[in-house]
C-alpha cells in the first residue's frame, strides 16, 4: 500500500465514523425509556456498535452490501419501543443513505474501489483512469508524466 492509499483509507474511515455517530445520535433518545438504567446503557452500546459495524461493512464492501439500511434497522429495532419503530426506521434510512451516497461519490471519483488504488488521471473520454498507480505514486505508467507536472 502506498502512503496516498493509507491516507485515503484513514480519511474514509474517519468519514464513516462520522456517519455512524450521526445515525446513533439520531436514534439514541428513542431507545426504550422503560427499561432500567443498566439495560438502557446496554442498548445504547449495542445500537452504537451496530451502527459502527454497518458503516465498516459498507466501507469495506460497498458494492455487495445489499440494503444496508434494512440490515441495520433489523439489528437495532428490538432496542426501541413499538411507538418509535417507524421514526427509527426513517432515521436509519436517512443516515445510511447519506453514507451510501458518500461512498458512491468516492467510487465515482476513483478514490475507492474495494480498497484498491486507482490512477488519478482522467482518460481522453473523461472517465477516471482505472489502472493501478505505480508504487508510491498517484498515477499509472501511462499517466506518470502528470505526476511530474503536479510536483513541479
Ligand atoms: Zn492512468
mmCIF file of C-alpha atoms and ligand atoms in Angstrom:
data_model
loop_
_atom_site.group_PDB
_atom_site.id
_atom_site.type_symbol
_atom_site.label_atom_id
_atom_site.label_comp_id
_atom_site.label_asym_id
_atom_site.label_seq_id
_atom_site.Cartn_x
_atom_site.Cartn_y
_atom_site.Cartn_z
ATOM 1 C CA UNK A 1 0.000 0.000 0.000
ATOM 2 C CA UNK A 2 1.243 3.459 -0.797
ATOM 3 C CA UNK A 3 1.085 6.361 1.593
ATOM 4 C CA UNK A 4 -1.580 8.009 -0.502
ATOM 5 C CA UNK A 5 -3.816 4.964 -0.245
ATOM 6 C CA UNK A 6 -3.347 4.823 3.506
ATOM 7 C CA UNK A 7 -4.259 8.474 3.787
ATOM 8 C CA UNK A 8 -7.399 7.938 1.758
ATOM 9 C CA UNK A 9 -8.323 4.910 3.797
ATOM 10 C CA UNK A 10 -7.890 6.856 7.014
ATOM 11 C CA UNK A 11 -9.949 9.694 5.655
ATOM 12 C CA UNK A 12 -12.660 7.297 4.600
ATOM 13 C CA UNK A 13 -12.661 5.584 7.981
ATOM 14 C CA UNK A 14 -12.965 8.960 9.640
ATOM 15 C CA UNK A 15 -15.931 9.873 7.449
ATOM 16 C CA UNK A 16 -17.641 6.552 8.067
ATOM 17 C CA UNK A 17 -17.160 7.070 11.784
ATOM 18 C CA UNK A 18 -18.895 10.431 11.497
ATOM 19 C CA UNK A 19 -21.798 8.812 9.650
ATOM 20 C CA UNK A 20 -22.183 6.089 12.225
ATOM 21 C CA UNK A 21 -22.140 8.665 15.049
ATOM 22 C CA UNK A 22 -24.760 10.710 13.209
ATOM 23 C CA UNK A 23 -27.064 7.715 12.882
ATOM 24 C CA UNK A 24 -26.537 6.818 16.523
ATOM 25 C CA UNK A 25 -27.282 10.369 17.647
ATOM 26 C CA UNK A 26 -30.460 10.477 15.596
ATOM 27 C CA UNK A 27 -31.907 7.389 17.298
ATOM 28 C CA UNK A 28 -30.345 7.191 20.757
ATOM 29 C CA UNK A 29 -33.025 9.243 22.513
ATOM 30 C CA UNK A 30 -35.671 6.826 21.280
ATOM 31 C CA UNK A 31 -34.071 3.841 22.992
ATOM 32 C CA UNK A 32 -36.587 2.112 25.222
ATOM 33 C CA UNK A 33 -37.203 4.568 28.098
ATOM 34 C CA UNK A 34 -38.962 1.970 30.259
ATOM 35 C CA UNK A 35 -36.049 -0.331 30.931
ATOM 36 C CA UNK A 36 -33.770 0.128 33.946
ATOM 37 C CA UNK A 37 -30.615 2.187 33.658
ATOM 38 C CA UNK A 38 -28.383 -0.764 33.044
ATOM 39 C CA UNK A 39 -30.388 -2.211 30.191
ATOM 40 C CA UNK A 40 -30.620 1.271 28.673
ATOM 41 C CA UNK A 41 -26.848 1.574 28.733
ATOM 42 C CA UNK A 42 -26.555 -1.861 27.228
ATOM 43 C CA UNK A 43 -28.990 -0.954 24.485
ATOM 44 C CA UNK A 44 -27.071 2.224 23.717
ATOM 45 C CA UNK A 45 -23.855 0.286 23.442
ATOM 46 C CA UNK A 46 -25.464 -2.324 21.198
ATOM 47 C CA UNK A 47 -27.011 0.312 18.932
ATOM 48 C CA UNK A 48 -23.747 2.235 18.639
ATOM 49 C CA UNK A 49 -21.880 -0.942 17.833
ATOM 50 C CA UNK A 50 -24.417 -1.954 15.194
ATOM 51 C CA UNK A 51 -24.106 1.482 13.557
ATOM 52 C CA UNK A 52 -20.331 1.207 13.504
ATOM 53 C CA UNK A 53 -20.354 -2.323 12.139
ATOM 54 C CA UNK A 54 -22.781 -1.368 9.400
ATOM 55 C CA UNK A 55 -20.647 1.601 8.336
ATOM 56 C CA UNK A 56 -17.499 -0.501 8.468
ATOM 57 C CA UNK A 57 -19.026 -3.174 6.298
ATOM 58 C CA UNK A 58 -20.329 -0.548 3.920
ATOM 59 C CA UNK A 59 -16.862 0.947 3.569
ATOM 60 C CA UNK A 60 -15.198 -2.415 3.072
ATOM 61 C CA UNK A 61 -17.741 -3.947 0.786
ATOM 62 C CA UNK A 62 -19.773 -1.143 -0.757
ATOM 63 C CA UNK A 63 -20.762 -2.967 -3.925
ATOM 64 C CA UNK A 64 -22.015 -6.159 -2.319
ATOM 65 C CA UNK A 65 -23.794 -4.910 0.784
ATOM 66 C CA UNK A 66 -27.433 -5.017 -0.265
ATOM 67 C CA UNK A 67 -29.963 -2.922 1.677
ATOM 68 C CA UNK A 68 -27.639 -1.772 4.471
ATOM 69 C CA UNK A 69 -30.377 0.420 5.958
ATOM 70 C CA UNK A 70 -32.727 -2.509 6.352
ATOM 71 C CA UNK A 71 -29.949 -4.664 7.792
ATOM 72 C CA UNK A 72 -29.102 -2.038 10.398
ATOM 73 C CA UNK A 73 -32.717 -1.465 11.322
ATOM 74 C CA UNK A 74 -33.260 -5.212 11.784
ATOM 75 C CA UNK A 75 -30.207 -5.278 14.031
ATOM 76 C CA UNK A 76 -31.296 -2.493 16.343
ATOM 77 C CA UNK A 77 -35.092 -2.385 16.275
ATOM 78 C CA UNK A 78 -35.504 -4.545 19.378
ATOM 79 C CA UNK A 79 -33.947 -1.755 21.448
ATOM 80 C CA UNK A 80 -36.787 0.651 20.672
ATOM 81 C CA UNK A 81 -40.402 0.721 21.803
ATOM 82 C CA UNK A 82 -43.063 -0.041 19.230
ATOM 83 C CA UNK A 83 -44.184 3.592 19.118
ATOM 84 C CA UNK A 84 -40.769 4.704 17.803
ATOM 85 C CA UNK A 85 -40.181 1.941 15.266
ATOM 86 C CA UNK A 86 -41.169 3.985 12.233
ATOM 87 C CA UNK A 87 -39.155 7.010 13.407
ATOM 88 C CA UNK A 88 -36.113 4.824 13.954
ATOM 89 C CA UNK A 89 -36.548 3.182 10.545
ATOM 90 C CA UNK A 90 -36.751 6.614 8.936
ATOM 91 C CA UNK A 91 -33.682 7.938 10.740
ATOM 92 C CA UNK A 92 -31.701 4.832 9.831
ATOM 93 C CA UNK A 93 -32.719 5.078 6.181
ATOM 94 C CA UNK A 94 -31.701 8.753 6.045
ATOM 95 C CA UNK A 95 -28.390 8.186 7.770
ATOM 96 C CA UNK A 96 -27.417 5.131 5.773
ATOM 97 C CA UNK A 97 -28.486 6.825 2.567
ATOM 98 C CA UNK A 98 -26.132 9.738 3.268
ATOM 99 C CA UNK A 99 -23.277 7.315 3.911
ATOM 100 C CA UNK A 100 -24.050 5.252 0.811
ATOM 101 C CA UNK A 101 -24.104 8.369 -1.309
ATOM 102 C CA UNK A 102 -20.766 9.456 0.080
ATOM 103 C CA UNK A 103 -19.248 6.041 -0.706
ATOM 104 C CA UNK A 104 -20.678 6.094 -4.221
ATOM 105 C CA UNK A 105 -19.127 9.502 -4.793
ATOM 106 C CA UNK A 106 -15.793 8.128 -3.619
ATOM 107 C CA UNK A 107 -16.068 5.217 -6.031
ATOM 108 C CA UNK A 108 -17.035 7.507 -8.902
ATOM 109 C CA UNK A 109 -14.121 9.775 -8.089
ATOM 110 C CA UNK A 110 -11.926 6.696 -8.335
ATOM 111 C CA UNK A 111 -10.687 7.136 -4.794
ATOM 112 C CA UNK A 112 -12.057 3.811 -3.694
ATOM 113 C CA UNK A 113 -12.559 0.523 -5.388
ATOM 114 C CA UNK A 114 -12.612 -2.262 -2.894
ATOM 115 C CA UNK A 115 -9.576 -0.692 -1.276
ATOM 116 C CA UNK A 116 -7.580 -0.796 -4.498
ATOM 117 C CA UNK A 117 -5.962 2.452 -5.552
ATOM 118 C CA UNK A 118 -6.675 3.866 -8.981
ATOM 119 C CA UNK A 119 -4.656 6.205 -11.121
ATOM 120 C CA UNK A 120 -5.797 9.787 -10.532
ATOM 121 C CA UNK A 121 -5.721 10.757 -14.184
ATOM 122 C CA UNK A 122 -8.763 11.276 -16.358
ATOM 123 C CA UNK A 123 -8.825 9.490 -19.700
ATOM 124 C CA UNK A 124 -9.435 11.242 -23.008
ATOM 125 C CA UNK A 125 -13.062 10.133 -22.744
ATOM 126 C CA UNK A 126 -13.345 11.997 -19.454
ATOM 127 C CA UNK A 127 -13.571 8.870 -17.295
ATOM 128 C CA UNK A 128 -11.307 8.199 -14.350
ATOM 129 C CA UNK A 129 -8.359 6.031 -15.341
ATOM 130 C CA UNK A 130 -8.891 2.512 -13.992
ATOM 131 C CA UNK A 131 -5.250 1.445 -13.974
ATOM 132 C CA UNK A 132 -3.231 0.779 -10.862
ATOM 133 C CA UNK A 133 -0.789 3.528 -9.936
ATOM 134 C CA UNK A 134 2.919 2.886 -9.768
ATOM 135 C CA UNK A 135 4.164 2.020 -6.288
ATOM 136 C CA UNK A 136 4.261 5.135 -4.082
ATOM 137 C CA UNK A 137 2.701 7.153 -6.892
ATOM 138 C CA UNK A 138 -0.708 8.594 -7.722
ATOM 139 C CA UNK A 139 -0.555 7.770 -11.417
ATOM 140 C CA UNK A 140 -0.241 4.676 -13.599
ATOM 141 C CA UNK A 141 2.692 4.164 -16.027
ATOM 142 C CA UNK A 142 0.862 5.829 -18.932
ATOM 143 C CA UNK A 143 -0.024 8.874 -16.844
ATOM 144 C CA UNK A 144 3.123 9.204 -14.766
ATOM 145 C CA UNK A 145 4.095 12.374 -16.642
ATOM 146 C CA UNK A 146 1.154 14.071 -14.892
ATOM 147 C CA UNK A 147 2.724 13.429 -11.521
ATOM 148 C CA UNK A 148 5.940 15.153 -12.532
ATOM 149 C CA UNK A 149 3.851 18.104 -13.656
ATOM 150 C CA UNK A 150 1.887 18.229 -10.369
ATOM 151 C CA UNK A 151 5.116 18.159 -8.379
ATOM 152 C CA UNK A 152 6.724 20.944 -10.422
HETATM 153 ZN ZN1 LIG B 1 -3.640 6.357 -15.657
#
